Short mmCIF file of C-alpha atoms in Angstrom, two decimals:
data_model
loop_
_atom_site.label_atom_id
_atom_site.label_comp_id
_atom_site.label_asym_id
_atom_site.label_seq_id
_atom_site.Cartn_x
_atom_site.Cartn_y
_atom_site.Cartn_z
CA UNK C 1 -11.32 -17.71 -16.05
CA UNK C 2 -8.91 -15.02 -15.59
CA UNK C 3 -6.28 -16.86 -17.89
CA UNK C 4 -4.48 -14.81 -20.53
CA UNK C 5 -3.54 -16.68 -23.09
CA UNK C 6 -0.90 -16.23 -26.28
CA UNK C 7 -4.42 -15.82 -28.21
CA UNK C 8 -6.29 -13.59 -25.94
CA UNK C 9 -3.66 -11.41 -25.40
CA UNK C 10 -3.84 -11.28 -29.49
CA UNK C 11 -7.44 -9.87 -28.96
CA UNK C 12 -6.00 -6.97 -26.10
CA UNK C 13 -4.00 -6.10 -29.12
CA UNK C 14 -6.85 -5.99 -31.36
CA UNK C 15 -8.82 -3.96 -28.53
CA UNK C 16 -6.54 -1.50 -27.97
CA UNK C 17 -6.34 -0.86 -32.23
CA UNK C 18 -3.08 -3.06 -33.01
CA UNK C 19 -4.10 -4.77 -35.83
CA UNK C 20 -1.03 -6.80 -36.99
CA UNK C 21 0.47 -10.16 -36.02
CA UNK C 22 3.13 -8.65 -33.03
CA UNK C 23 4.30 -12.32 -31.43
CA UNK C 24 7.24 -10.60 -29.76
CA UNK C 25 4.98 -7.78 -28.15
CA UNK C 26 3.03 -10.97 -27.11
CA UNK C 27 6.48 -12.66 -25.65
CA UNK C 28 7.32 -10.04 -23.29
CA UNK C 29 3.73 -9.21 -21.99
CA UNK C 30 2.70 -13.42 -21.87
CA UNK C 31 4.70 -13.69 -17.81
CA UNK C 32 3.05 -10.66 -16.49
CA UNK C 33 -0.79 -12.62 -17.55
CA UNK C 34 -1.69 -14.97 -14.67
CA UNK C 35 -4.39 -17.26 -15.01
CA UNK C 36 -7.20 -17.85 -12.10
CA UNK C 37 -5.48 -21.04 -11.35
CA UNK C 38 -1.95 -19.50 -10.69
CA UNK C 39 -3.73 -16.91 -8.60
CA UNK C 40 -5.16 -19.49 -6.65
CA UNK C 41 -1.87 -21.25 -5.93
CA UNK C 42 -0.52 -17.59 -5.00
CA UNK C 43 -3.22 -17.23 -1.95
CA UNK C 44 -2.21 -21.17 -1.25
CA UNK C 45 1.15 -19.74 -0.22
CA UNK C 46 0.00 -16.76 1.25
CA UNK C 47 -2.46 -18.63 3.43
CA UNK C 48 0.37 -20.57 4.75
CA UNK C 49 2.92 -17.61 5.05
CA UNK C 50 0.21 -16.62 7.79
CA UNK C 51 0.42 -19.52 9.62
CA UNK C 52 3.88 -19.21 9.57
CA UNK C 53 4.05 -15.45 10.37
CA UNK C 54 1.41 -15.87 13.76
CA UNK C 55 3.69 -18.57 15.07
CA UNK C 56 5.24 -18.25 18.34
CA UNK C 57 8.26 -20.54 17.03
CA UNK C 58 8.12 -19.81 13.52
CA UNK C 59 7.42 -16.05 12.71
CA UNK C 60 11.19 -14.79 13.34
CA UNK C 61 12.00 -16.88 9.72
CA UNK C 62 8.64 -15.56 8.03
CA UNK C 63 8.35 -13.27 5.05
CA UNK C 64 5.55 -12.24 6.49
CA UNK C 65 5.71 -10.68 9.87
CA UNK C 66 2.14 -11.02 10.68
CA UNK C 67 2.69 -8.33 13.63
CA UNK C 68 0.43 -8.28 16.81
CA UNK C 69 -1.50 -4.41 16.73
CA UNK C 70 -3.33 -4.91 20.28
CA UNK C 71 -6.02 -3.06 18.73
CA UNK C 72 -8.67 -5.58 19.98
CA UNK C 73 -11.75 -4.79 18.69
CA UNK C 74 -13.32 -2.10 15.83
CA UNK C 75 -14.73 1.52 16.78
CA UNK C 76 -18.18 1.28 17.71
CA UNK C 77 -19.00 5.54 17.05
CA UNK C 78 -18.24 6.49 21.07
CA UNK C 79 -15.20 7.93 20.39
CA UNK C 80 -14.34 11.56 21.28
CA UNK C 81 -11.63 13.56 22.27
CA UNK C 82 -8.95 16.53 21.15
CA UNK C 83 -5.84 14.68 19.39
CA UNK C 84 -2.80 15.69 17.98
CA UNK C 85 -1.87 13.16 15.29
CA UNK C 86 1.30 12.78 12.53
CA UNK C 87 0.89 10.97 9.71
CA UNK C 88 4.32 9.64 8.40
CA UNK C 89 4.39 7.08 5.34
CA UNK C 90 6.01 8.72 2.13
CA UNK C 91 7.40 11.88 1.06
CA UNK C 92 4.78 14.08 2.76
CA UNK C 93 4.02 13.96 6.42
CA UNK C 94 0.85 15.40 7.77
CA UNK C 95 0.61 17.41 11.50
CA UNK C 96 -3.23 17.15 12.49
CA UNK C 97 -5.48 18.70 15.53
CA UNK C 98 -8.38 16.48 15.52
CA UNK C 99 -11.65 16.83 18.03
CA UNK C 100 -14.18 13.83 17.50
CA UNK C 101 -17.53 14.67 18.94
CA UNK C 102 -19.22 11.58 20.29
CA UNK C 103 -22.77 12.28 19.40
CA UNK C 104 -22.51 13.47 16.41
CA UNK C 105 -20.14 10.62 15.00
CA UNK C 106 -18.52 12.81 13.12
CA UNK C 107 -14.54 15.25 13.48
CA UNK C 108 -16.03 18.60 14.46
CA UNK C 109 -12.56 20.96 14.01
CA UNK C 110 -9.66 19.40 11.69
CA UNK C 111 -6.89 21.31 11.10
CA UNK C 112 -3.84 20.03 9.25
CA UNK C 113 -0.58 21.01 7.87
CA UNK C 114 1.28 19.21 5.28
CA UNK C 115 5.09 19.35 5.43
CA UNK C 116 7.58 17.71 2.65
CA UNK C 117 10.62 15.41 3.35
CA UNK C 118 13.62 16.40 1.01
CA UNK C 119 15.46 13.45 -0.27
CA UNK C 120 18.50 13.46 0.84
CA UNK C 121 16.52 13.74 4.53
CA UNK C 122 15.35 10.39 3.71
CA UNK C 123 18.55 9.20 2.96
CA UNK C 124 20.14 10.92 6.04
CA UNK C 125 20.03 10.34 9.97
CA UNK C 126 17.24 9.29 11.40
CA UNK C 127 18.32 12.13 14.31
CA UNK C 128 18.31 14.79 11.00
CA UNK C 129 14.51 13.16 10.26
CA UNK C 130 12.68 12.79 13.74
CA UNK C 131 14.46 16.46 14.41
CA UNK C 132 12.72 17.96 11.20
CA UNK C 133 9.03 16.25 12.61
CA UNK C 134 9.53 17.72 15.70
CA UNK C 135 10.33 21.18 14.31
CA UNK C 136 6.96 20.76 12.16
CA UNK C 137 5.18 20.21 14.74
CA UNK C 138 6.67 22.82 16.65
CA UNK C 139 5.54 25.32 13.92
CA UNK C 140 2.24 23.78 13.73
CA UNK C 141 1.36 23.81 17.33
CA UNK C 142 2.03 28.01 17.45
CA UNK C 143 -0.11 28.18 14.35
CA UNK C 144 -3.13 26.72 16.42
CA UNK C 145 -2.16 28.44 19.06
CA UNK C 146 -1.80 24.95 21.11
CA UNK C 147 1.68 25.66 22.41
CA UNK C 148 0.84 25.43 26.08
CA UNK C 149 -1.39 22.32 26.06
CA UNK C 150 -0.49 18.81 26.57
CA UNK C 151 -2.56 16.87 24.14
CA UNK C 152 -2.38 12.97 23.33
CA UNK C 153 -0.54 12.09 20.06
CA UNK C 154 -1.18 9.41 17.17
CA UNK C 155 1.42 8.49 15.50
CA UNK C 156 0.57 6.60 11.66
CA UNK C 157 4.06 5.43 11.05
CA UNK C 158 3.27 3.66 8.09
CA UNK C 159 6.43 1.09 8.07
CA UNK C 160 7.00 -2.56 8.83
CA UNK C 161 7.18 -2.01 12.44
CA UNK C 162 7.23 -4.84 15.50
CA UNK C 163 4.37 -3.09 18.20
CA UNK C 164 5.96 -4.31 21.64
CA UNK C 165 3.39 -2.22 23.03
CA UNK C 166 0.63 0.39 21.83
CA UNK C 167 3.41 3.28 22.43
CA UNK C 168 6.73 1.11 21.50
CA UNK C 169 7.13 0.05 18.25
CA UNK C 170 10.65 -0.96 16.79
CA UNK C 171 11.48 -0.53 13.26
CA UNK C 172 11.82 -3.47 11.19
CA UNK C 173 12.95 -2.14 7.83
CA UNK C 174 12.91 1.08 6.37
CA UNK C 175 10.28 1.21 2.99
CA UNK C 176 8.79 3.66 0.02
CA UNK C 177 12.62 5.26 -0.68
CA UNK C 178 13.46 5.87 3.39
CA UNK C 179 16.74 4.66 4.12
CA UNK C 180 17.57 6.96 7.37
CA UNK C 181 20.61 5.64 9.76
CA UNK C 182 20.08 4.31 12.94
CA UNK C 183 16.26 3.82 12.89
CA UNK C 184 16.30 0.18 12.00
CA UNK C 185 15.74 -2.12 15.72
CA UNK C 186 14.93 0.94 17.57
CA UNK C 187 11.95 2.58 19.05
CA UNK C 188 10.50 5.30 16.44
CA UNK C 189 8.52 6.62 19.37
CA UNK C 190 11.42 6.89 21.70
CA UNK C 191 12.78 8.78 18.96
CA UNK C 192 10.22 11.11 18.55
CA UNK C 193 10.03 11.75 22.04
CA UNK C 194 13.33 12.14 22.49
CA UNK C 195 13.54 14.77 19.18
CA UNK C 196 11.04 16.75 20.82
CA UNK C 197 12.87 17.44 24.45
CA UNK C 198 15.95 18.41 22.50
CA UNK C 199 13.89 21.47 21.35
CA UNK C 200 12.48 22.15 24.68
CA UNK C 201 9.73 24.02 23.42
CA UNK C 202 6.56 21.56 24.01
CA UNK C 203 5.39 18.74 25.24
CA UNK C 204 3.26 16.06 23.98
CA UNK C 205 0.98 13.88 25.95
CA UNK C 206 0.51 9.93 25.71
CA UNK C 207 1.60 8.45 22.38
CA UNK C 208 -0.62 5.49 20.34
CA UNK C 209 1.38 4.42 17.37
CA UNK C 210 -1.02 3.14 14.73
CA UNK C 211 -0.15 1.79 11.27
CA UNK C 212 -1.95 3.42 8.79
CA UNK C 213 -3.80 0.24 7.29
CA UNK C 214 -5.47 -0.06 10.92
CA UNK C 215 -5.89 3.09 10.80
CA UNK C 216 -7.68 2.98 7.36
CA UNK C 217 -9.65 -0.44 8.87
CA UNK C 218 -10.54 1.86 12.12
CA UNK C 219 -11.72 4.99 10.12
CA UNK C 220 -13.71 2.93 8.03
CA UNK C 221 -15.42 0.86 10.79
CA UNK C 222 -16.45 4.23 12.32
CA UNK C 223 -19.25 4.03 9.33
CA UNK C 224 -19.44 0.35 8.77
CA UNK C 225 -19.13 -1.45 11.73
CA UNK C 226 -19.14 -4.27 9.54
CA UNK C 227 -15.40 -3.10 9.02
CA UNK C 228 -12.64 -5.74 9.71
CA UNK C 229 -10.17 -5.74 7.14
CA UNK C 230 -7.98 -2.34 6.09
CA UNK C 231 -5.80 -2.52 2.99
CA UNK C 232 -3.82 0.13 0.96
CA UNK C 233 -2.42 0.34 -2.51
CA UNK C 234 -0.60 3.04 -2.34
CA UNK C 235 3.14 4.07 -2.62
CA UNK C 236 3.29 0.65 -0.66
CA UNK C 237 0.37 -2.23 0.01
CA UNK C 238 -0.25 -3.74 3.09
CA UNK C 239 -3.32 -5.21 4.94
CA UNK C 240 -4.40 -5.74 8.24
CA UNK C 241 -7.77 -8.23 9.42
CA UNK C 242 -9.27 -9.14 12.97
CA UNK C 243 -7.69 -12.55 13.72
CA UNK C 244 -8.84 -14.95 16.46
CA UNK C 245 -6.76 -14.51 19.56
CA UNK C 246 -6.30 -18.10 20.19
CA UNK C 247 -4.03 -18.02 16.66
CA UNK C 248 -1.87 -15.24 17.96
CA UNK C 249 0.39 -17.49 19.25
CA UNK C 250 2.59 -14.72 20.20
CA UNK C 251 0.42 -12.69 22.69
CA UNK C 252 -1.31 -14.21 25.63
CA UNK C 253 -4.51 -14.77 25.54
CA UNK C 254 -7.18 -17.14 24.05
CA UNK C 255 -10.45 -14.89 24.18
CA UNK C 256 -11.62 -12.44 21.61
CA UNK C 257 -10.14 -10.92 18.91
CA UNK C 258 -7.27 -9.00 17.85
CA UNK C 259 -6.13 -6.99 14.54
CA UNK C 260 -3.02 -8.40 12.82
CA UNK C 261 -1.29 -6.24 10.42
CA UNK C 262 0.12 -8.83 8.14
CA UNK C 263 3.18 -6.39 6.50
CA UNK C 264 2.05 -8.81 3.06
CA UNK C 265 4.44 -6.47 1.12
CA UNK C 266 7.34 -8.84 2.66
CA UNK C 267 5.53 -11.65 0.70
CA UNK C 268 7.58 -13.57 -1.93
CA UNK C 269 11.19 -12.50 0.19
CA UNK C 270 11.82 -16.24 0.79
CA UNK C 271 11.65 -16.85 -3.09
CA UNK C 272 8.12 -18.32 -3.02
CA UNK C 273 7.32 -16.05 -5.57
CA UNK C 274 9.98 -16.38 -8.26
CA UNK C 275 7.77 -18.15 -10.51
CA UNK C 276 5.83 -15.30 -11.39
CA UNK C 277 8.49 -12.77 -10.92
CA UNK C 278 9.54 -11.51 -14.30
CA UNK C 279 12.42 -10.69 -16.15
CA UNK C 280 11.67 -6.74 -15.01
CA UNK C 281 10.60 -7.16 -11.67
CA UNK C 282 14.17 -8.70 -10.87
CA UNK C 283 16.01 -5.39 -12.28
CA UNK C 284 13.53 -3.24 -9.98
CA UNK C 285 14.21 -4.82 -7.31
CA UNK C 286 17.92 -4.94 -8.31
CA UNK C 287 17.83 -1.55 -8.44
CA UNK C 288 16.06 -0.66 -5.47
CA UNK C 289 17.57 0.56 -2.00
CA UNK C 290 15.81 -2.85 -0.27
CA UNK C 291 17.24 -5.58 -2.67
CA UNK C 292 15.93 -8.97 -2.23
CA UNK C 293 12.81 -7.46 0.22
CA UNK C 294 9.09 -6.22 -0.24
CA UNK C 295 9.11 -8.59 -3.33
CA UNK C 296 5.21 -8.91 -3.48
CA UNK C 297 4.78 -5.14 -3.08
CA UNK C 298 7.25 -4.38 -5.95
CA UNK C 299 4.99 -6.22 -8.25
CA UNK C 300 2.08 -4.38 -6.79
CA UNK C 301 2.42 -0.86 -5.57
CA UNK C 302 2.74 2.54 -7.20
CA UNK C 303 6.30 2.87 -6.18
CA UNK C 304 7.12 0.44 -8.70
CA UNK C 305 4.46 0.47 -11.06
CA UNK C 306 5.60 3.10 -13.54
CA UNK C 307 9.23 1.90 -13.45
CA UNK C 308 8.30 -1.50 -14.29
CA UNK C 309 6.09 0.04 -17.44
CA UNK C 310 9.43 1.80 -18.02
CA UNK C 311 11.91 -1.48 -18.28
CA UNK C 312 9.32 -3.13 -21.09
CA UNK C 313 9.20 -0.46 -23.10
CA UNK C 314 13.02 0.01 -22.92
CA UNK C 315 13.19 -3.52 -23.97
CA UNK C 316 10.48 -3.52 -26.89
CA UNK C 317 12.65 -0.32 -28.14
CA UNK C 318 15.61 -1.97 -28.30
CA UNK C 319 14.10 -4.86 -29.93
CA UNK C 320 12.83 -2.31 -32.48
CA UNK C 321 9.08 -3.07 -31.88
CA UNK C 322 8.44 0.52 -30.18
CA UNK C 323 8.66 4.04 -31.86
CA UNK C 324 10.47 2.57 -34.95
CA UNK C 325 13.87 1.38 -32.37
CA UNK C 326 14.59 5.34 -31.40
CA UNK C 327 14.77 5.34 -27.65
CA UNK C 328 15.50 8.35 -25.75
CA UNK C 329 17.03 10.10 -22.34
CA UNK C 330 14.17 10.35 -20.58
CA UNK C 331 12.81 6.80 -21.35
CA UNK C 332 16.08 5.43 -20.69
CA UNK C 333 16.60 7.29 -17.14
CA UNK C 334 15.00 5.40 -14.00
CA UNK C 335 11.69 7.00 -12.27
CA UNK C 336 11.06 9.14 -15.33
CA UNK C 337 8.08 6.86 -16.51
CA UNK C 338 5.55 8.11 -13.69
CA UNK C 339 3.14 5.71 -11.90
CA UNK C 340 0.21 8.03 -12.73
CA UNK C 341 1.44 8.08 -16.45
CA UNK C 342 -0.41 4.37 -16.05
CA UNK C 343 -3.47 5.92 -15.04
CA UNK C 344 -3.47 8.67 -17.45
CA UNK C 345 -2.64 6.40 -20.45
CA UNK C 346 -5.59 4.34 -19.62
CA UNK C 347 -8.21 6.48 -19.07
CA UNK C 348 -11.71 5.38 -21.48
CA UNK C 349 -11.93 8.67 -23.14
CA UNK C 350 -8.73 10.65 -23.34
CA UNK C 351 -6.12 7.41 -22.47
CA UNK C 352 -4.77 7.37 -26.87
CA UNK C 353 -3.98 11.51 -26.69
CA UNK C 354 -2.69 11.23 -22.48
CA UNK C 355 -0.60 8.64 -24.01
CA UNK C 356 0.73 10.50 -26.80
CA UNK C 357 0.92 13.51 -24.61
CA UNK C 358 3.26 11.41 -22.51
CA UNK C 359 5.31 9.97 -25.23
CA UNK C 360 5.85 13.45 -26.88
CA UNK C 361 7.33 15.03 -23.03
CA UNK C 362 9.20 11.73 -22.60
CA UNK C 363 11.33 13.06 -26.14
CA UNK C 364 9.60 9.90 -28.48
CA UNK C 365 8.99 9.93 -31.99
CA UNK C 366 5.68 7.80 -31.98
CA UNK C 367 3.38 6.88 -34.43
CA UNK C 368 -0.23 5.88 -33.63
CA UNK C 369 0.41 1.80 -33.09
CA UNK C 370 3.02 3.39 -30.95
CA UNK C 371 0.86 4.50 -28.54
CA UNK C 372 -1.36 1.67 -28.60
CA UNK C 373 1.05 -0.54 -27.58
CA UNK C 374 2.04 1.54 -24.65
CA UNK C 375 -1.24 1.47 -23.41
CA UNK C 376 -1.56 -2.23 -23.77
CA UNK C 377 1.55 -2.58 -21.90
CA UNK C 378 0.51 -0.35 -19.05
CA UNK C 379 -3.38 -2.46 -18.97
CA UNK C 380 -1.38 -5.22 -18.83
CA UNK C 381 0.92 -4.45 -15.87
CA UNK C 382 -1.64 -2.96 -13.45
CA UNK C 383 -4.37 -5.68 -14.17
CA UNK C 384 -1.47 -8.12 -12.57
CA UNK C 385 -1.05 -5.74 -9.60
CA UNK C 386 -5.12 -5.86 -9.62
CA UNK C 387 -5.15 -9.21 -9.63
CA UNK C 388 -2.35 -9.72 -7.39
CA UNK C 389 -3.60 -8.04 -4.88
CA UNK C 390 -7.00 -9.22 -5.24
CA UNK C 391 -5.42 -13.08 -4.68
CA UNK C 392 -3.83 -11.44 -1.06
CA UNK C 393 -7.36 -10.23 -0.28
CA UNK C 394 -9.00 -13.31 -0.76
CA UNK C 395 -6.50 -15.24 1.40
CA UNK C 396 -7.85 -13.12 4.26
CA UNK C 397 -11.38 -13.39 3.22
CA UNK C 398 -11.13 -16.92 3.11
CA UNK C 399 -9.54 -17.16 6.57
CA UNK C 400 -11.45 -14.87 8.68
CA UNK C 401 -14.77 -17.11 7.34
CA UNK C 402 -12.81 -20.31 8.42
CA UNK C 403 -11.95 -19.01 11.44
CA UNK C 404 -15.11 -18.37 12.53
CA UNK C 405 -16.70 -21.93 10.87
CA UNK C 406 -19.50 -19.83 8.49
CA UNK C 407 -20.80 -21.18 5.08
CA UNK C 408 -20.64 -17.32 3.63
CA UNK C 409 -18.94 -14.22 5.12
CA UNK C 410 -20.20 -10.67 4.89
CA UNK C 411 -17.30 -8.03 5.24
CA UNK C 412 -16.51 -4.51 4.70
CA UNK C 413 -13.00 -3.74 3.63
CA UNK C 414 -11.81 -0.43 4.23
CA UNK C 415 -9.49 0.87 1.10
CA UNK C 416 -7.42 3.71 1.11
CA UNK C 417 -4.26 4.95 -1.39
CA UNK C 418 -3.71 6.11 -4.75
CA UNK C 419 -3.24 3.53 -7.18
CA UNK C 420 -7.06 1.97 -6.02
CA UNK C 421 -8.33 5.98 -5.85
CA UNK C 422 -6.58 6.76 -9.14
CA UNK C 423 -6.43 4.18 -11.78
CA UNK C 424 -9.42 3.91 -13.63
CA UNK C 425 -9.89 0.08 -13.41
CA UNK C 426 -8.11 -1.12 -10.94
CA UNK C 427 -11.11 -1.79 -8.18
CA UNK C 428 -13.13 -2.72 -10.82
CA UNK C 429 -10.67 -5.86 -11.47
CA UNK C 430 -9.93 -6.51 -8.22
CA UNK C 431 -13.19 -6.53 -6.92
CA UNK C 432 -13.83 -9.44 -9.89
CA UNK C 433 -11.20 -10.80 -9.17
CA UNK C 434 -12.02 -11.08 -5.66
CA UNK C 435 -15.66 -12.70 -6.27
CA UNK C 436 -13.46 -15.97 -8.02
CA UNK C 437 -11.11 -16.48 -5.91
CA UNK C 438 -13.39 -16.01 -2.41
CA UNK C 439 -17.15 -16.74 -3.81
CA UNK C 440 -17.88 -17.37 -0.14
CA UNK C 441 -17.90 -14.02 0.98
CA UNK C 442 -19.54 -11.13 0.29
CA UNK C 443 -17.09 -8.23 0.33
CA UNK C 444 -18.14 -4.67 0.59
CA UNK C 445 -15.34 -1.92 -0.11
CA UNK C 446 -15.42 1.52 1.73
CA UNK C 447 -12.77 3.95 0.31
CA UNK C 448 -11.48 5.68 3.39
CA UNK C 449 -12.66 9.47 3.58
CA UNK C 450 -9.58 11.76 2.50
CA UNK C 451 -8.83 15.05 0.42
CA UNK C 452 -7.48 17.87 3.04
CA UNK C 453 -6.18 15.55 5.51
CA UNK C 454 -9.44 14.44 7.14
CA UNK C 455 -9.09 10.88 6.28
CA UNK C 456 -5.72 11.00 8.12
CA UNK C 457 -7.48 12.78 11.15
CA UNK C 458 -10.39 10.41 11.48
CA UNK C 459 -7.82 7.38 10.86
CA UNK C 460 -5.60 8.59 13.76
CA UNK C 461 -8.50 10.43 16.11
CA UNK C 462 -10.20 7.33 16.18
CA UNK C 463 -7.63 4.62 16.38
CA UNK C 464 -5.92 7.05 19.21
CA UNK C 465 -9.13 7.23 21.27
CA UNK C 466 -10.25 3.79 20.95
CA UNK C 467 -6.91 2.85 21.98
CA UNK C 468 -7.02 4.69 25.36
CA UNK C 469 -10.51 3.48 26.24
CA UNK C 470 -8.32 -0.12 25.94
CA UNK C 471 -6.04 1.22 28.66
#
């Protein structure tokens, strides 16, 4: 059982070298444990949020959107091409040149450039943002000396987006920090295009928007063809799977297959989750630009991670259980306690002195239970995400071997992001997790190649060549 009781959260406190009675610590870490049985009534919901979501009548009211991809089948290697892709879904946006070779399975010439997006651009106009792409990829096009050719463009737009077809796709709701006027209901690749004839300086060819966890799902399945589910736990979480057509009761069709991506961070936004919301995941999302939405990835992904690690130790300061009740700015200040800071503090070997590290730049007075208990507190919090997420995976596990009437499934998920790359133990627990709560299936994970930009060029390359051969 996964269950973490009053008394086996006692022995976490013993593992990680706390060796005296510390019932309040216990208090405040007791909502974030969630047994195997609570896990399983969290997929329960989920499974029927799906139903809800691939409705034709009832997916407008759904948390989530469960959004048609018309991606309608995985790569199968053939692919080949020269593609210009960008690669928008945090801070950083990539500009790529991509050329697949066909026979040798495999991106021949990759060139990328990376280019940042200040803040207050992603609190701006969305005319200021799309203008500042096109300018990028302006620059990047002279730098390959592609300024004259007319080359077909990917677009990873990695937002909850409704795909009215593979080159329109209207913006939901902006995610990750992005808050840009006058993007919200319209067509992000009508405003691309429409960014790049103001400058007058190039042309693009055809445009195939793809979300980047198809994109991660397409990548993958150009190794595994085994491939049909993509998920990331990132700066955001989301998943995608290849659902029956005859339950997409939103597109036409009965025959075949087609890959949903289920925007699962919505999850939870019709309150279905406020029994395991805790007392600090209600002043995140409080606090966040998107009150009252993305519930399920607040309590998940590494945009909120760190902050939420933040609140309890706040609280355990002022209650005088933490470096002796001496707070200070930086602890006090929202965004200061890092995601990664997780990962560092609970690293096997060096986790006790990253911690202290940590604690000494954050301007705390800590003694050696100190630190102990901020690692326990930051185990704690991302074994929940692990386990959260794990519970979402499952739910599509579970359905796609349904769907198709087998006794035992054998999958490949394709994984990409940095809280799964990063954190030492996070795949670890929700791959365990994962064998409870679908023992049916037989889940394979493929991280999704990266470093330099190639895992964004093989994502968009291949999703942008396997959706022309569609056409």
């Amino acid at each position: 059982s996964l269950s973490l009781s009053l008394s086996t959260t006692c022995l976490m406190l013993f593992k990680f070298g706390v060796f005296y009675w510390h019932h309040e610590v216990q208090e405040y870490l007791e909502p974030f444990c969630l047994s195997l049985e609570k896990l399983q009534e969290v997929s329960a919901r989920l499974k029927r949020d799906f139903s809800r979501g691939l409705g034709k009548h009832s997916h407008h009211k759904a948390p989530v959107k469960m959004l048609p991809t018309f991606v309608r089948a995985t790569p199968d290697g053939t692919e080949k091409g020269d593609f210009l892709a960008l690669d928008l879904g945090g801070t950083n946006f990539r500009v790529l040149h991509v050329r697949v070779v066909e026979e040798q399975q495999k991106v021949l010439k990759m060139d990328s450039q990376i280019c940042a997006i200040p803040q207050d651009m992603m609190l701006g106009t969305g005319e200021q943002l799309f203008d500042h792409i096109a300018a990028c990829l302006s620059d990047f096009l002279v730098s390959q000396d592609l300024k004259g050719q007319t080359l077909p463009l990917g677009f990873t737009f990695s937002f909850p987006c409704e795909q009215k077809e593979i080159d329109k796709s209207i913006l939901i709701r902006w995610t990750k920090g992005f808050n840009c006027s006058g993007v919200e209901g319209k067509d992000v690749v009508k405003l691309l295009k429409e960014a790049i004839h103001r400058r007058g300086d190039y042309d693009i060819g055809s445009v195939a928007m793809v979300n980047d966890t198809v994109g991660t799902m397409m990548s993958c399945g150009y190794r595994d063809q085994s491939c049909e589910i993509g998920m990331i736990i990132g700066t955001g979480t989301n998943a995608c799977y290849m659902e029956e057509m005859k339950n997409v009761k939103r597109v036409e069709g009965e025959d075949g297959r087609m890959c949903i991506n289920t925007e699962w961070g919505g999850f939870g936004d019709d309150g279905s989750l406020k029994d395991i919301q805790t007392e600090f995941d209600r002043v995140v999302d409080k606090m966040s630009i998107n009150t009252g939405v993305h519930t399920f990835e607040k309590m998940i992904s590494g945009m909120y991670l760190g902050e939420i690690v933040r609140l309890v130790l706040v609280k355990l300061t002022e209650d005088k259980l933490l470096f002796k009740g001496q707070s200070s700015e930086a602890l006090k200040t929202p965004g200061r306690f890092e995601t990664k800071f997780i990962s560092e503090i609970e690293e096997q070997d060096n986790g006790l002195e990253n911690a202290q590290n940590i604690l000494t730049k954050l301007g705390l007075k800590w003694e050696l239970v100190d630190s102990r208990v901020v690692r326990l507190v930051c185990d704690t919090i991302s074994s929940r995400s692990a386990r959260l997420c794990a519970a979402a995976l499952a739910t599509i596990a579970n359905r796609i071997r349904v769907n198709r009437g087998l006794d035992h499934l054998k999958t490949t998920v394709g994984v990409d992001g940095t809280v799964y790359r990063k954190h030492p133990n996070f795949s670890d627990e929700l791959k365990a997790t994962v064998r409870l709560l679908a023992p049916e299936c037989d889940i394979t994970f493929l991280v999704s190649e990266d470093g330099s930009g190639k895992g964004a060029a093989m994502v968009t390359a291949v999703a942008v060549w396997f959706i022309y051969c569609l056409l």
